[in-house]
Coordinates of N, CA and C in Angstrom, one line a residue:
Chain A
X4 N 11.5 -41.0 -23.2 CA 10.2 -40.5 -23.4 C 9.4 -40.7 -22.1
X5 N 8.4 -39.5 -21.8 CA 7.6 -40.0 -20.3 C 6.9 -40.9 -20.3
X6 N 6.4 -41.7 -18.9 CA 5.7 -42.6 -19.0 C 4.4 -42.1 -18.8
X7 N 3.3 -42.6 -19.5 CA 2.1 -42.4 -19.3 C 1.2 -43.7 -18.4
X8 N 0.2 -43.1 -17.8 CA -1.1 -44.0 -17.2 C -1.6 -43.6 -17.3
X9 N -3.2 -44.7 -17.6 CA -4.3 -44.1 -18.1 C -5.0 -44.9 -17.5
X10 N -6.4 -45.0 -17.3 CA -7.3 -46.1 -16.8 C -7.5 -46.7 -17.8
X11 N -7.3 -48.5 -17.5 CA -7.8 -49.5 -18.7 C -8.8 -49.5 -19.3
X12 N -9.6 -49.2 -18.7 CA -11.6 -49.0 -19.5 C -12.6 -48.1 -18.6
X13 N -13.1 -47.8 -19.8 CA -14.3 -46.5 -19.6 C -15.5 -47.0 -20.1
X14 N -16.6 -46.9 -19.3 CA -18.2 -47.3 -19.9 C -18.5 -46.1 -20.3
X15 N -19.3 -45.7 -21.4 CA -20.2 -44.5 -21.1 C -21.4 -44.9 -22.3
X16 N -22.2 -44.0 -22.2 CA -23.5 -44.3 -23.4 C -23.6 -43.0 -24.1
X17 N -24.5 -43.7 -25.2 CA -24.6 -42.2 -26.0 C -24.7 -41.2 -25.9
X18 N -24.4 -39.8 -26.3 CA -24.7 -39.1 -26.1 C -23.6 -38.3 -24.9
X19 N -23.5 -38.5 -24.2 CA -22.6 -38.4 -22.6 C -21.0 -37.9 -23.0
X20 N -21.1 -36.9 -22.3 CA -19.1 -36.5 -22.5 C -18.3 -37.2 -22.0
X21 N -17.6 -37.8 -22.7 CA -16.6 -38.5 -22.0 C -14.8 -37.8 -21.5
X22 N -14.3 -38.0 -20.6 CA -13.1 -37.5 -20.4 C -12.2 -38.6 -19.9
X23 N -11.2 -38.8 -20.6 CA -10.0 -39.3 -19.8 C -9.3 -38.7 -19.8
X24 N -8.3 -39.5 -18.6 CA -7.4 -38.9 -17.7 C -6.1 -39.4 -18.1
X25 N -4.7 -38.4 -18.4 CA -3.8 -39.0 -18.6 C -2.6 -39.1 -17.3
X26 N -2.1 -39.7 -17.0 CA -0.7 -38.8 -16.0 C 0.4 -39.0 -16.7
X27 N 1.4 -37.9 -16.6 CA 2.3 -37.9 -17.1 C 3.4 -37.1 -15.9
X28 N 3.7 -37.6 -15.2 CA 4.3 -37.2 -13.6 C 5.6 -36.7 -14.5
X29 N 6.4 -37.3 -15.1 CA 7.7 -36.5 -15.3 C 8.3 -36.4 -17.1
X30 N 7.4 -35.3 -17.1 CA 6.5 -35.0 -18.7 C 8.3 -33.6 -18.5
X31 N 8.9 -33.6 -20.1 CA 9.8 -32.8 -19.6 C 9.4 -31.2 -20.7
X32 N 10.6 -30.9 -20.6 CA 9.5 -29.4 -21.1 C 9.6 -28.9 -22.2
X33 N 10.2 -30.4 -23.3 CA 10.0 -30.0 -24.3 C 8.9 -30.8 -25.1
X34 N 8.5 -31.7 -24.3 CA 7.1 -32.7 -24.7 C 5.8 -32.4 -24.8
X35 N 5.2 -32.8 -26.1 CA 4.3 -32.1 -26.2 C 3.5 -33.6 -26.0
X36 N 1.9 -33.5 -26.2 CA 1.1 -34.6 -25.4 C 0.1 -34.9 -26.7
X37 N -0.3 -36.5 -27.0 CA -1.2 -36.6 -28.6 C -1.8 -37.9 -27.7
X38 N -2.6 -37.5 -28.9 CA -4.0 -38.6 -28.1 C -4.3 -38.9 -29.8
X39 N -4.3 -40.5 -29.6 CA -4.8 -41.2 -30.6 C -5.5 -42.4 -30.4
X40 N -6.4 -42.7 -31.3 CA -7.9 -43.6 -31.3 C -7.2 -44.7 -32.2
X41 N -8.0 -46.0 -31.5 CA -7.4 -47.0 -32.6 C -8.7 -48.0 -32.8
X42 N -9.3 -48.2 -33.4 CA -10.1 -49.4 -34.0 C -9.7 -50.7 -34.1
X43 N -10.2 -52.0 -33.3 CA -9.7 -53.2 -33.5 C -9.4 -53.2 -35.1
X44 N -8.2 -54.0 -35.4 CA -7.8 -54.6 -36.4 C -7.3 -53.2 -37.2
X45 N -7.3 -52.1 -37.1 CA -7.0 -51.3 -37.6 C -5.6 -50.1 -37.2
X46 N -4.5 -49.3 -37.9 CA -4.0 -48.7 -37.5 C -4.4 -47.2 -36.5
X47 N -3.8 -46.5 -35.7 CA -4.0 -45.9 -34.7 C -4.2 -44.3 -35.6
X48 N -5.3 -43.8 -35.1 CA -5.3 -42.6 -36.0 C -5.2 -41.5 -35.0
X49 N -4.6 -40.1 -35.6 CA -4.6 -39.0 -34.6 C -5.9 -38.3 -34.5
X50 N -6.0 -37.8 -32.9 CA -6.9 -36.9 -32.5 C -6.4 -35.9 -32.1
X51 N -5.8 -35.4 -31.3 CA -5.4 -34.2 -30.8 C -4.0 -34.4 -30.6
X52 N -3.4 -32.7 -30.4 CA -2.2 -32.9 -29.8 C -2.3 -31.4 -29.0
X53 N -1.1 -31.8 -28.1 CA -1.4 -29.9 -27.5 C -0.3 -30.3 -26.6
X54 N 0.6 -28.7 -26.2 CA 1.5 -28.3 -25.4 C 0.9 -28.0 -23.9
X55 N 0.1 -26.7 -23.5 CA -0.6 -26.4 -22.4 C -2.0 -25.8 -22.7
X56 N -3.1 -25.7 -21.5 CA -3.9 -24.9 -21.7 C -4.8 -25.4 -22.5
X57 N -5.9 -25.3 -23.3 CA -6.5 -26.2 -24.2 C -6.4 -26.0 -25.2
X58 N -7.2 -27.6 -26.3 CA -6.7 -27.3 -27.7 C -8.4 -27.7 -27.9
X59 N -8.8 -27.6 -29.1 CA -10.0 -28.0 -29.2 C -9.9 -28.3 -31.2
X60 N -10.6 -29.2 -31.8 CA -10.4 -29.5 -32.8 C -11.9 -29.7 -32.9
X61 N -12.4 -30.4 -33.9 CA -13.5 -30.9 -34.7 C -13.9 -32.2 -34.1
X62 N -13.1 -33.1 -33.8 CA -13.6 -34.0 -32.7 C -13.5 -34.3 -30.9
X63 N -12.4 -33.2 -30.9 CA -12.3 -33.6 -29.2 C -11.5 -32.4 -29.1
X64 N -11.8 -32.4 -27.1 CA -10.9 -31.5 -27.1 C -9.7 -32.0 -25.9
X65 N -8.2 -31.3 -25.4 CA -7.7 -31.6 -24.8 C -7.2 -30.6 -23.8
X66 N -7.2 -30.9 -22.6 CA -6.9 -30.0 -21.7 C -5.8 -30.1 -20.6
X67 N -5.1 -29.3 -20.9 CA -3.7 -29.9 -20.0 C -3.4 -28.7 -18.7
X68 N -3.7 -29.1 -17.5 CA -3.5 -27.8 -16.8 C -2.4 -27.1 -16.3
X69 N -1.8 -26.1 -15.8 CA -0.3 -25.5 -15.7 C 0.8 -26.2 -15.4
X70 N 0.8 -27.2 -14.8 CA 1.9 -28.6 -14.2 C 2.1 -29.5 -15.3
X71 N 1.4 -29.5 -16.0 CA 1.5 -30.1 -17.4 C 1.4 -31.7 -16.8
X72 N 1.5 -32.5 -15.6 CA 1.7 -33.5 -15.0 C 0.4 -34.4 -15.3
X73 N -0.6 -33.9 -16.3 CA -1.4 -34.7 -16.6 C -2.0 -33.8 -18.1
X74 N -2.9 -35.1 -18.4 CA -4.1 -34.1 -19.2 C -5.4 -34.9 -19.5
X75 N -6.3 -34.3 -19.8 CA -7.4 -35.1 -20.2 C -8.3 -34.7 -21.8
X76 N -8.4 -35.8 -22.3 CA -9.5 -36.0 -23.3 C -10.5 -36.4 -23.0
X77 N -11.3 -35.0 -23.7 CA -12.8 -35.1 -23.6 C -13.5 -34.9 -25.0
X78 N -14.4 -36.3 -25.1 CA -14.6 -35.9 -26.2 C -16.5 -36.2 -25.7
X79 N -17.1 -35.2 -26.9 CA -18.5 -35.0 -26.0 C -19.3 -35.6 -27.2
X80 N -20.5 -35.8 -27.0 CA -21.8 -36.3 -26.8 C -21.0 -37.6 -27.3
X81 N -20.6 -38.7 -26.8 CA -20.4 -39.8 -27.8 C -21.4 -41.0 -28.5
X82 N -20.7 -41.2 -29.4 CA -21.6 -42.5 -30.1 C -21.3 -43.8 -30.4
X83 N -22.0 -44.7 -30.3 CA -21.5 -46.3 -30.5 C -20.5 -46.2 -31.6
X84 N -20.2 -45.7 -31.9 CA -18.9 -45.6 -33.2 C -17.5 -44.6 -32.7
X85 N -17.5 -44.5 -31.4 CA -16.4 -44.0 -30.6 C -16.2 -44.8 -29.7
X86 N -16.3 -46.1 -29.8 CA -16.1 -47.0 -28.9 C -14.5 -47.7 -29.8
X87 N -13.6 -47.8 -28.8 CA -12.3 -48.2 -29.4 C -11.1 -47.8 -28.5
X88 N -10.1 -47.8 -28.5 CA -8.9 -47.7 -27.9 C -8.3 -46.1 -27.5
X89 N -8.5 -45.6 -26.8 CA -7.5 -44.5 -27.1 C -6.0 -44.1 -26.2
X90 N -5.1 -43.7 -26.5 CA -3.9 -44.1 -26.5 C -3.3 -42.5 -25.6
X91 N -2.6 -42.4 -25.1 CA -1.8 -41.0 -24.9 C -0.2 -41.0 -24.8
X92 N -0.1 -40.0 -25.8 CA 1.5 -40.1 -25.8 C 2.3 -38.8 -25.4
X93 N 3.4 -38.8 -25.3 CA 4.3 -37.9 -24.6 C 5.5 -37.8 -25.3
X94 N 5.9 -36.7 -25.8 CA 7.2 -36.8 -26.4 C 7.6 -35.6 -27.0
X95 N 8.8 -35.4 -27.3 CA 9.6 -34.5 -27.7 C 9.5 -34.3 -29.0
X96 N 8.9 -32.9 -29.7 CA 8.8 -33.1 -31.3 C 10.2 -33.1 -31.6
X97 N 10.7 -32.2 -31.3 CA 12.2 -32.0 -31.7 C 13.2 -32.8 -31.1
X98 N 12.9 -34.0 -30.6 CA 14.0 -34.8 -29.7 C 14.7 -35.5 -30.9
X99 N 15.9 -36.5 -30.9 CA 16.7 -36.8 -32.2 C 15.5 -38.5 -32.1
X100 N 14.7 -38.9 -32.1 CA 13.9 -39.9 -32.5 C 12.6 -39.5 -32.8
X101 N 12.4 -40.6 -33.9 CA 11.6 -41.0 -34.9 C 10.2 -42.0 -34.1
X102 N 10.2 -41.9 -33.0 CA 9.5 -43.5 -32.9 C 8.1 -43.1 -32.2
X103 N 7.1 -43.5 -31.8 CA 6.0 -43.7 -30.6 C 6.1 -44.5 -30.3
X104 N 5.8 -44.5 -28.6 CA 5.6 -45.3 -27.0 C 4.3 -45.0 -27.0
X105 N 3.7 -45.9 -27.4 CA 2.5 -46.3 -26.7 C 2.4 -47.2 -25.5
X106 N 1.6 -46.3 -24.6 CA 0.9 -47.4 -23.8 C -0.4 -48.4 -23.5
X107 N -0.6 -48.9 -22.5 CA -1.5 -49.9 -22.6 C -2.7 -48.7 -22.7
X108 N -2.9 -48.0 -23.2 CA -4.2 -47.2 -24.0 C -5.3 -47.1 -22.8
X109 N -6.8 -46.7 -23.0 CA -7.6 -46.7 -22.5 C -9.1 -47.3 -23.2
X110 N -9.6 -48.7 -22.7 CA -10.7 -48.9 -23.7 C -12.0 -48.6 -23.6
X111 N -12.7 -47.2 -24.0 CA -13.7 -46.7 -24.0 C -15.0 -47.7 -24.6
X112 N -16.2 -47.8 -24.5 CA -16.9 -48.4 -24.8 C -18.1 -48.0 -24.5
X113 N -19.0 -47.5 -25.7 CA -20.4 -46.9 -25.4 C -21.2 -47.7 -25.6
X114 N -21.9 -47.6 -24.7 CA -23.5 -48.2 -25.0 C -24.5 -47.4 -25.3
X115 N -25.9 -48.6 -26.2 CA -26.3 -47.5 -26.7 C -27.5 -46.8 -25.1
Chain B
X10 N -5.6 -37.5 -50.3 CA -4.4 -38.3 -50.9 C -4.8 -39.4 -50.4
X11 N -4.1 -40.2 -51.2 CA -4.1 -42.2 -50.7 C -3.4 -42.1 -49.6
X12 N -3.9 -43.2 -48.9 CA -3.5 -43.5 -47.7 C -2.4 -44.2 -47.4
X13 N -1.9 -44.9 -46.6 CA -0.5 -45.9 -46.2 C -1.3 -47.2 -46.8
X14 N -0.4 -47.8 -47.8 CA -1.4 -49.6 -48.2 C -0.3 -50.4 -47.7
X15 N -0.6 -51.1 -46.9 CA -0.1 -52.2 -46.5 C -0.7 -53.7 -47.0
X16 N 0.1 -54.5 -47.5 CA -0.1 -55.6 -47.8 C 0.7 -56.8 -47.3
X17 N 0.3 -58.1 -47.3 CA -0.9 -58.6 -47.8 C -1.7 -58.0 -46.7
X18 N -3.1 -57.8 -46.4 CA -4.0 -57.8 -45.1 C -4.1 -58.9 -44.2
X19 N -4.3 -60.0 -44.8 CA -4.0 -61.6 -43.8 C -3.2 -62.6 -44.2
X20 N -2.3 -62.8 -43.5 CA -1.1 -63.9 -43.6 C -1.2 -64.9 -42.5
X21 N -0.8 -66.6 -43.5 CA -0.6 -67.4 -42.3 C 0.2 -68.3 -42.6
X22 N 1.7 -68.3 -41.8 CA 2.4 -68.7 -42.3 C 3.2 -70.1 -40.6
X23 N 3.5 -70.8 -41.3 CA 4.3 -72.2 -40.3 C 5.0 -71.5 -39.7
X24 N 5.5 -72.2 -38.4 CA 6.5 -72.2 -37.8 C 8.1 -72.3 -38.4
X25 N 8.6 -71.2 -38.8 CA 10.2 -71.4 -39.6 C 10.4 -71.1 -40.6
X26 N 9.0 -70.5 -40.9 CA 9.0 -70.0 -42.3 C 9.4 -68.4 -42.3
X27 N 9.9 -67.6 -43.3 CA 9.8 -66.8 -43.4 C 8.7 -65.5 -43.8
X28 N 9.0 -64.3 -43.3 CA 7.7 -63.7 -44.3 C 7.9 -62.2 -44.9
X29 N 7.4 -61.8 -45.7 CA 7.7 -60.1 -46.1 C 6.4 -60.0 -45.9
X30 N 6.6 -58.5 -45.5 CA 5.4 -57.7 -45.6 C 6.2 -56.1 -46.2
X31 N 4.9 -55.8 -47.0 CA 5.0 -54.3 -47.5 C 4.8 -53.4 -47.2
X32 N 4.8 -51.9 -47.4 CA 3.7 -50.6 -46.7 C 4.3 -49.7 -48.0
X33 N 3.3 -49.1 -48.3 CA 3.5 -48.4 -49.3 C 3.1 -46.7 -48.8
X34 N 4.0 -45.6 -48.1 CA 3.4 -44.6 -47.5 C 3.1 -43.4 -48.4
X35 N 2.7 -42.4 -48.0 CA 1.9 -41.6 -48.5 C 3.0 -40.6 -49.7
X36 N 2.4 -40.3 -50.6 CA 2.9 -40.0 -51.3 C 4.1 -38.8 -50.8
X37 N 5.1 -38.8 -51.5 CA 5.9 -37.6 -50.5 C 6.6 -37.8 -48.9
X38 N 6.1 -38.8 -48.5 CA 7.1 -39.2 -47.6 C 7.8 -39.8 -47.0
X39 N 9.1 -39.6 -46.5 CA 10.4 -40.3 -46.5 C 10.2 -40.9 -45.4
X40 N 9.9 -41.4 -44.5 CA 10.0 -41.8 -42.9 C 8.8 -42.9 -43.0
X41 N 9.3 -44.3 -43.1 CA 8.3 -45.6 -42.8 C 8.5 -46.4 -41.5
X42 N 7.7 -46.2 -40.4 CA 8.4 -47.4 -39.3 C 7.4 -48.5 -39.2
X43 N 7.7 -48.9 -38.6 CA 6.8 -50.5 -38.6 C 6.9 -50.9 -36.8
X44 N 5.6 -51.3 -36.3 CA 5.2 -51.5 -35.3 C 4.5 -52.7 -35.0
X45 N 4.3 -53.4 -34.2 CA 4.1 -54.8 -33.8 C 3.2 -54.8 -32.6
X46 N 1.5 -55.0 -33.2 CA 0.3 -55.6 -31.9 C 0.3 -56.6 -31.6
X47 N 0.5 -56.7 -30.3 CA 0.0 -58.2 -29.8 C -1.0 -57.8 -28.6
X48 N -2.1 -58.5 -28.2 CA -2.6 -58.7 -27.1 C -2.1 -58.3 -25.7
X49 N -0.9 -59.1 -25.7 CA 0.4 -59.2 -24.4 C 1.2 -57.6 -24.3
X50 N 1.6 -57.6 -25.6 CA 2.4 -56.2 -25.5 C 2.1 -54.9 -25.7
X51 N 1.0 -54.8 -26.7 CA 0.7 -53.7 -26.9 C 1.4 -53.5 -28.1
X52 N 1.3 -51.9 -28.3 CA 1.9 -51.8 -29.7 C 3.8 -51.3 -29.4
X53 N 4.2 -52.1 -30.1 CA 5.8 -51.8 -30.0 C 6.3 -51.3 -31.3
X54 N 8.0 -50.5 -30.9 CA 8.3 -49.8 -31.9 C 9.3 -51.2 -32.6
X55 N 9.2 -51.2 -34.1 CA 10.0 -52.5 -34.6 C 11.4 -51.6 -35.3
X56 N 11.2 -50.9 -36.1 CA 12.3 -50.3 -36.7 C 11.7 -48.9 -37.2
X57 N 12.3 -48.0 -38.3 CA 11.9 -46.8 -38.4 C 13.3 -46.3 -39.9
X58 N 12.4 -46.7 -41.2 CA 13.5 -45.9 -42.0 C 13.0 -44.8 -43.0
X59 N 14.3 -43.6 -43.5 CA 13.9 -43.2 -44.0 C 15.4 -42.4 -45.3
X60 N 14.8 -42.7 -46.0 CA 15.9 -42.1 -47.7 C 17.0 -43.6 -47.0
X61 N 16.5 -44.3 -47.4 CA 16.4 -46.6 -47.3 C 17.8 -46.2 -46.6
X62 N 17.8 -45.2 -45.6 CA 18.4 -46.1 -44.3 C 18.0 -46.3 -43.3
X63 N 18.0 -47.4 -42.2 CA 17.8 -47.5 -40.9 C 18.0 -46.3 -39.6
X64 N 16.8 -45.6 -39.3 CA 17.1 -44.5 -38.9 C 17.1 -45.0 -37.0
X65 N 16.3 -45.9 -36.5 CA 15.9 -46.3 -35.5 C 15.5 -47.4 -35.1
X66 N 15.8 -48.2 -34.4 CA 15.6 -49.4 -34.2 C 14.9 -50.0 -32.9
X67 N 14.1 -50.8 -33.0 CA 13.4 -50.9 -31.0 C 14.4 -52.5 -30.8
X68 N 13.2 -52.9 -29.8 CA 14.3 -54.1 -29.1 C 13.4 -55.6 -29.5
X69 N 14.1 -55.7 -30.4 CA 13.4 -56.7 -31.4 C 14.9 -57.5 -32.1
X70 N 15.0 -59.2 -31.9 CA 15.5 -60.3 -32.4 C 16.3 -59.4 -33.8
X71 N 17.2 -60.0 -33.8 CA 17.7 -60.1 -35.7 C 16.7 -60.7 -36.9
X72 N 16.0 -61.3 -35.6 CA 15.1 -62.4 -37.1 C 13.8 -61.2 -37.8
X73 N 14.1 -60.0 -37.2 CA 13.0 -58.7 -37.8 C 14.1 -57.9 -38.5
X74 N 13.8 -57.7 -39.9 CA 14.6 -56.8 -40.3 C 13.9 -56.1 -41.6
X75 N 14.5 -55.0 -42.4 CA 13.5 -54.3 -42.7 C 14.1 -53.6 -44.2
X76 N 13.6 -52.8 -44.7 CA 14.3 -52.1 -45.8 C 13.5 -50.8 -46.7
X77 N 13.9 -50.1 -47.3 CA 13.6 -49.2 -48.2 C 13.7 -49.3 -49.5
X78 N 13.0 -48.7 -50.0 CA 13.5 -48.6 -51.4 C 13.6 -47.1 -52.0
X79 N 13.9 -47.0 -52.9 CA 14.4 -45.3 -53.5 C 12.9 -44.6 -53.5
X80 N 11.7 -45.3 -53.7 CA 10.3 -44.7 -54.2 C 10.0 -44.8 -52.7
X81 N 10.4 -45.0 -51.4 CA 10.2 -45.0 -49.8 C 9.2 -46.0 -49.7
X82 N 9.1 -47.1 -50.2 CA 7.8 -48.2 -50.1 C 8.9 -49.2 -49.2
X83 N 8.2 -49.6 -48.1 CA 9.5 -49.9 -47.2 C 8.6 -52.0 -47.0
X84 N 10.2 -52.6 -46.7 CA 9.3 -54.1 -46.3 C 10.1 -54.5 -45.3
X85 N 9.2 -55.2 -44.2 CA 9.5 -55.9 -43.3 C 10.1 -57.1 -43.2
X86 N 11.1 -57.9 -43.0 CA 11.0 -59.5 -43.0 C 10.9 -59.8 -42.2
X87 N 10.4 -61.2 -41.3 CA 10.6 -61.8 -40.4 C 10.9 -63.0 -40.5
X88 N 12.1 -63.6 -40.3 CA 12.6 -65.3 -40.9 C 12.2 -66.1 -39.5
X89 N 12.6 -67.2 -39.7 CA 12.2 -68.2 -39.0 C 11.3 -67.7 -37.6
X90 N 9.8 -68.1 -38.2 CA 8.8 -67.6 -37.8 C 8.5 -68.2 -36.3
X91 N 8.2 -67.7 -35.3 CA 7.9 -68.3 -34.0 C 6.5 -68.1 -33.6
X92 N 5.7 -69.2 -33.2 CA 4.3 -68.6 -32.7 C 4.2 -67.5 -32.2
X93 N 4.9 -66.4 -31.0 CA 4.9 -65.4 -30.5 C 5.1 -64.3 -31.4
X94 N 5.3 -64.7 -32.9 CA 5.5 -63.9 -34.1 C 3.7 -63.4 -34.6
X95 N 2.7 -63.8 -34.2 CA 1.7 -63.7 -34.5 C 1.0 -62.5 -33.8
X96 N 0.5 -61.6 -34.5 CA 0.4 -60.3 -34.2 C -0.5 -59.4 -35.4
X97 N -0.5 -58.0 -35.3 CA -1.0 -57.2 -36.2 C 0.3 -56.1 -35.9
X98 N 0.7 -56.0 -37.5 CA 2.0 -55.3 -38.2 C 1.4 -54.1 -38.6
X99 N 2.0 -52.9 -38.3 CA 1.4 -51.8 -38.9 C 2.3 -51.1 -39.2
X100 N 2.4 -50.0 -40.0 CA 3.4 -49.3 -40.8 C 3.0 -47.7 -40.5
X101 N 3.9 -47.0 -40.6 CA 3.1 -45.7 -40.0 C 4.0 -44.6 -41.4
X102 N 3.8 -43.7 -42.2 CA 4.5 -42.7 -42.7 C 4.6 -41.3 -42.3
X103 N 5.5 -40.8 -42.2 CA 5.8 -39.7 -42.0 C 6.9 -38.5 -43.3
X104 N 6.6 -37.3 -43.1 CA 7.1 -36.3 -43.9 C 8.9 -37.0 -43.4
X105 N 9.0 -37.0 -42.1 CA 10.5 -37.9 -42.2 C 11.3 -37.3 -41.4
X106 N 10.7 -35.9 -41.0 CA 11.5 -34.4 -40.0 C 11.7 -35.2 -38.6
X107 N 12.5 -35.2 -37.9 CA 12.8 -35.7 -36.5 C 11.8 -35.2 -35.7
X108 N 11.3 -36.1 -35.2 CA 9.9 -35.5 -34.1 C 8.6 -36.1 -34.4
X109 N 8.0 -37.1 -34.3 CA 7.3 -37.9 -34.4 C 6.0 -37.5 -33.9
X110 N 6.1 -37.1 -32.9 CA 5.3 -36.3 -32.2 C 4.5 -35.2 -32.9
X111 N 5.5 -34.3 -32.8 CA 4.6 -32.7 -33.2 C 4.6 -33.1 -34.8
X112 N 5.0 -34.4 -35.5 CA 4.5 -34.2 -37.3 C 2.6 -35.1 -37.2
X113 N 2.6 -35.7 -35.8 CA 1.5 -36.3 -36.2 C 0.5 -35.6 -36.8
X114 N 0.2 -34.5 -36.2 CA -1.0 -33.4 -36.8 C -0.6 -32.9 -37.9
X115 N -0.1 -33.6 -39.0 CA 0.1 -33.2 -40.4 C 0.7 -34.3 -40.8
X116 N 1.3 -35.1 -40.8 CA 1.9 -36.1 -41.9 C 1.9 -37.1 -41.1
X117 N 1.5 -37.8 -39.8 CA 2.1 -39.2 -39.1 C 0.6 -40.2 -39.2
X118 N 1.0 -41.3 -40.3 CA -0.6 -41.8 -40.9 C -0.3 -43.3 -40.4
X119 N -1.1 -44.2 -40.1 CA -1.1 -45.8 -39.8 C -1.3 -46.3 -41.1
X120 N -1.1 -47.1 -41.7 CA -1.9 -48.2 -42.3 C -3.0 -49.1 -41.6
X121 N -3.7 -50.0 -42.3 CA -4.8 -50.9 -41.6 C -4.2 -51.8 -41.2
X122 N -2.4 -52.0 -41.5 CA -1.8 -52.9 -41.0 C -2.1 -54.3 -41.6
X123 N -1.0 -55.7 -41.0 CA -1.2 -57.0 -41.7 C -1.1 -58.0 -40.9
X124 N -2.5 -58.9 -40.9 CA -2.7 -59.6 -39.7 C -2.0 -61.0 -39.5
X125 N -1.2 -61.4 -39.6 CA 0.0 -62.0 -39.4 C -0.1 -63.4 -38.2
X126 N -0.5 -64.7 -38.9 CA -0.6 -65.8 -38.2 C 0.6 -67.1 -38.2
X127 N 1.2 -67.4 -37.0 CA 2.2 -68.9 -37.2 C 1.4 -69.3 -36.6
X128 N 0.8 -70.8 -37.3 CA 0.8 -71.7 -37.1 C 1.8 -73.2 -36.4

């Protein structure tokens, strides 16, 4: 599975779009890319997933540009209750495993 | 639908002791893996079963081991308990299809997980 890097922590305040940045330098071409939030003490829940180009859902959106060698979650106006972990993963739906690689995530934190 | 219940929510158990933990996943599906937070490591993959066999395994001791049952309510053990055993346990369910990935946007759920203390 690819390796991801993210930046360890993000400030932002209410209201304010936030975007992170994922890299994924040798993402292969059958990998698609998910972004999941995690709340201390709590299990990791999904936000987005997407192949290329953008996806946009009800809470965020994701944007992966033609090299696929990265992507970014942006998720807009935020609020003190989007403060928490978010995670990016890389992987093969159809590869013969079952598992997620997480990495050391990204810790967002809003003020008010 | 109900969610993944993992039990107990907080455990604290000696050094040497053993421990089970449960996950009971979403109704309908076959695929339970179990994952291990620590501070230090982050979240790791521990094992991964589904129709109570061992479908995958990460790089974890013999003293982690795990199981199914026919109703897919899957349980963890961990024997002889080591302080570096202390962590947050989480269980994840899935429909059970190979691809982990592309089922998350429809069937790949956490539990609240089980907060897990050696003393």
């Amino acid at each position: 599975l690819a390796k991801t890097t993210q930046p360890i922590s993000m400030d932002s305040y209410e209201g304010q779009e936030v975007n992170i940045t994922c890299s994924h330098n040798n993402i292969a071409t059958n990998d698609y890319i998910t972004w999941y939030q995690q709340f201390p003490s709590q299990g990791p829940r999904f936000i987005i997933q997407g192949y290329k180009t953008k996806v946009t859902n009800e809470v965020a959106s994701l944007f992966i540009p033609a090299d696929r060698k990265s992507s970014t979650l942006s998720l807009p106006r935020v609020s003190l209750s989007d403060t928490a972990v978010y995670y990016c993963l890389v992987g093969d739906p159809g590869g013969a495993t079952n598992k997620l690689i997480f990495g050391t995530g990204t810790l967002l934190a809003v003020q008010p | 639908k109900a969610g993944v219940t993992q039990t107990p929510r907080y455990l604290i158990k000696t050094r040497g002791q053993q421990v089970t933990l449960s996950c009971s996943p979403i109704s309908g599906h076959r695929s339970v893996s179990w994952y291990q937070q620590t501070p230090g490591q982050g979240l790791q993959f521990l094992f991964e079963y589904f129709s109570e066999t061992q479908r995958n395994k990460g790089n974890f001791p013999g003293r982690f081991s795990g199981r199914q049952f026919s109703n897919s309510r899957s349980e963890m053990n961990v024997s002889t308990l080591e302080l570096g055993d202390s962590a947050l346990y989480l269980c994840a369910s899935s429909l059970g299809g190979l691809g982990a990935i592309a089922e998350a946007n429809y069937g790949y759920t956490f539990g609240s997980g089980t907060r897990l203390t050696v003393v």
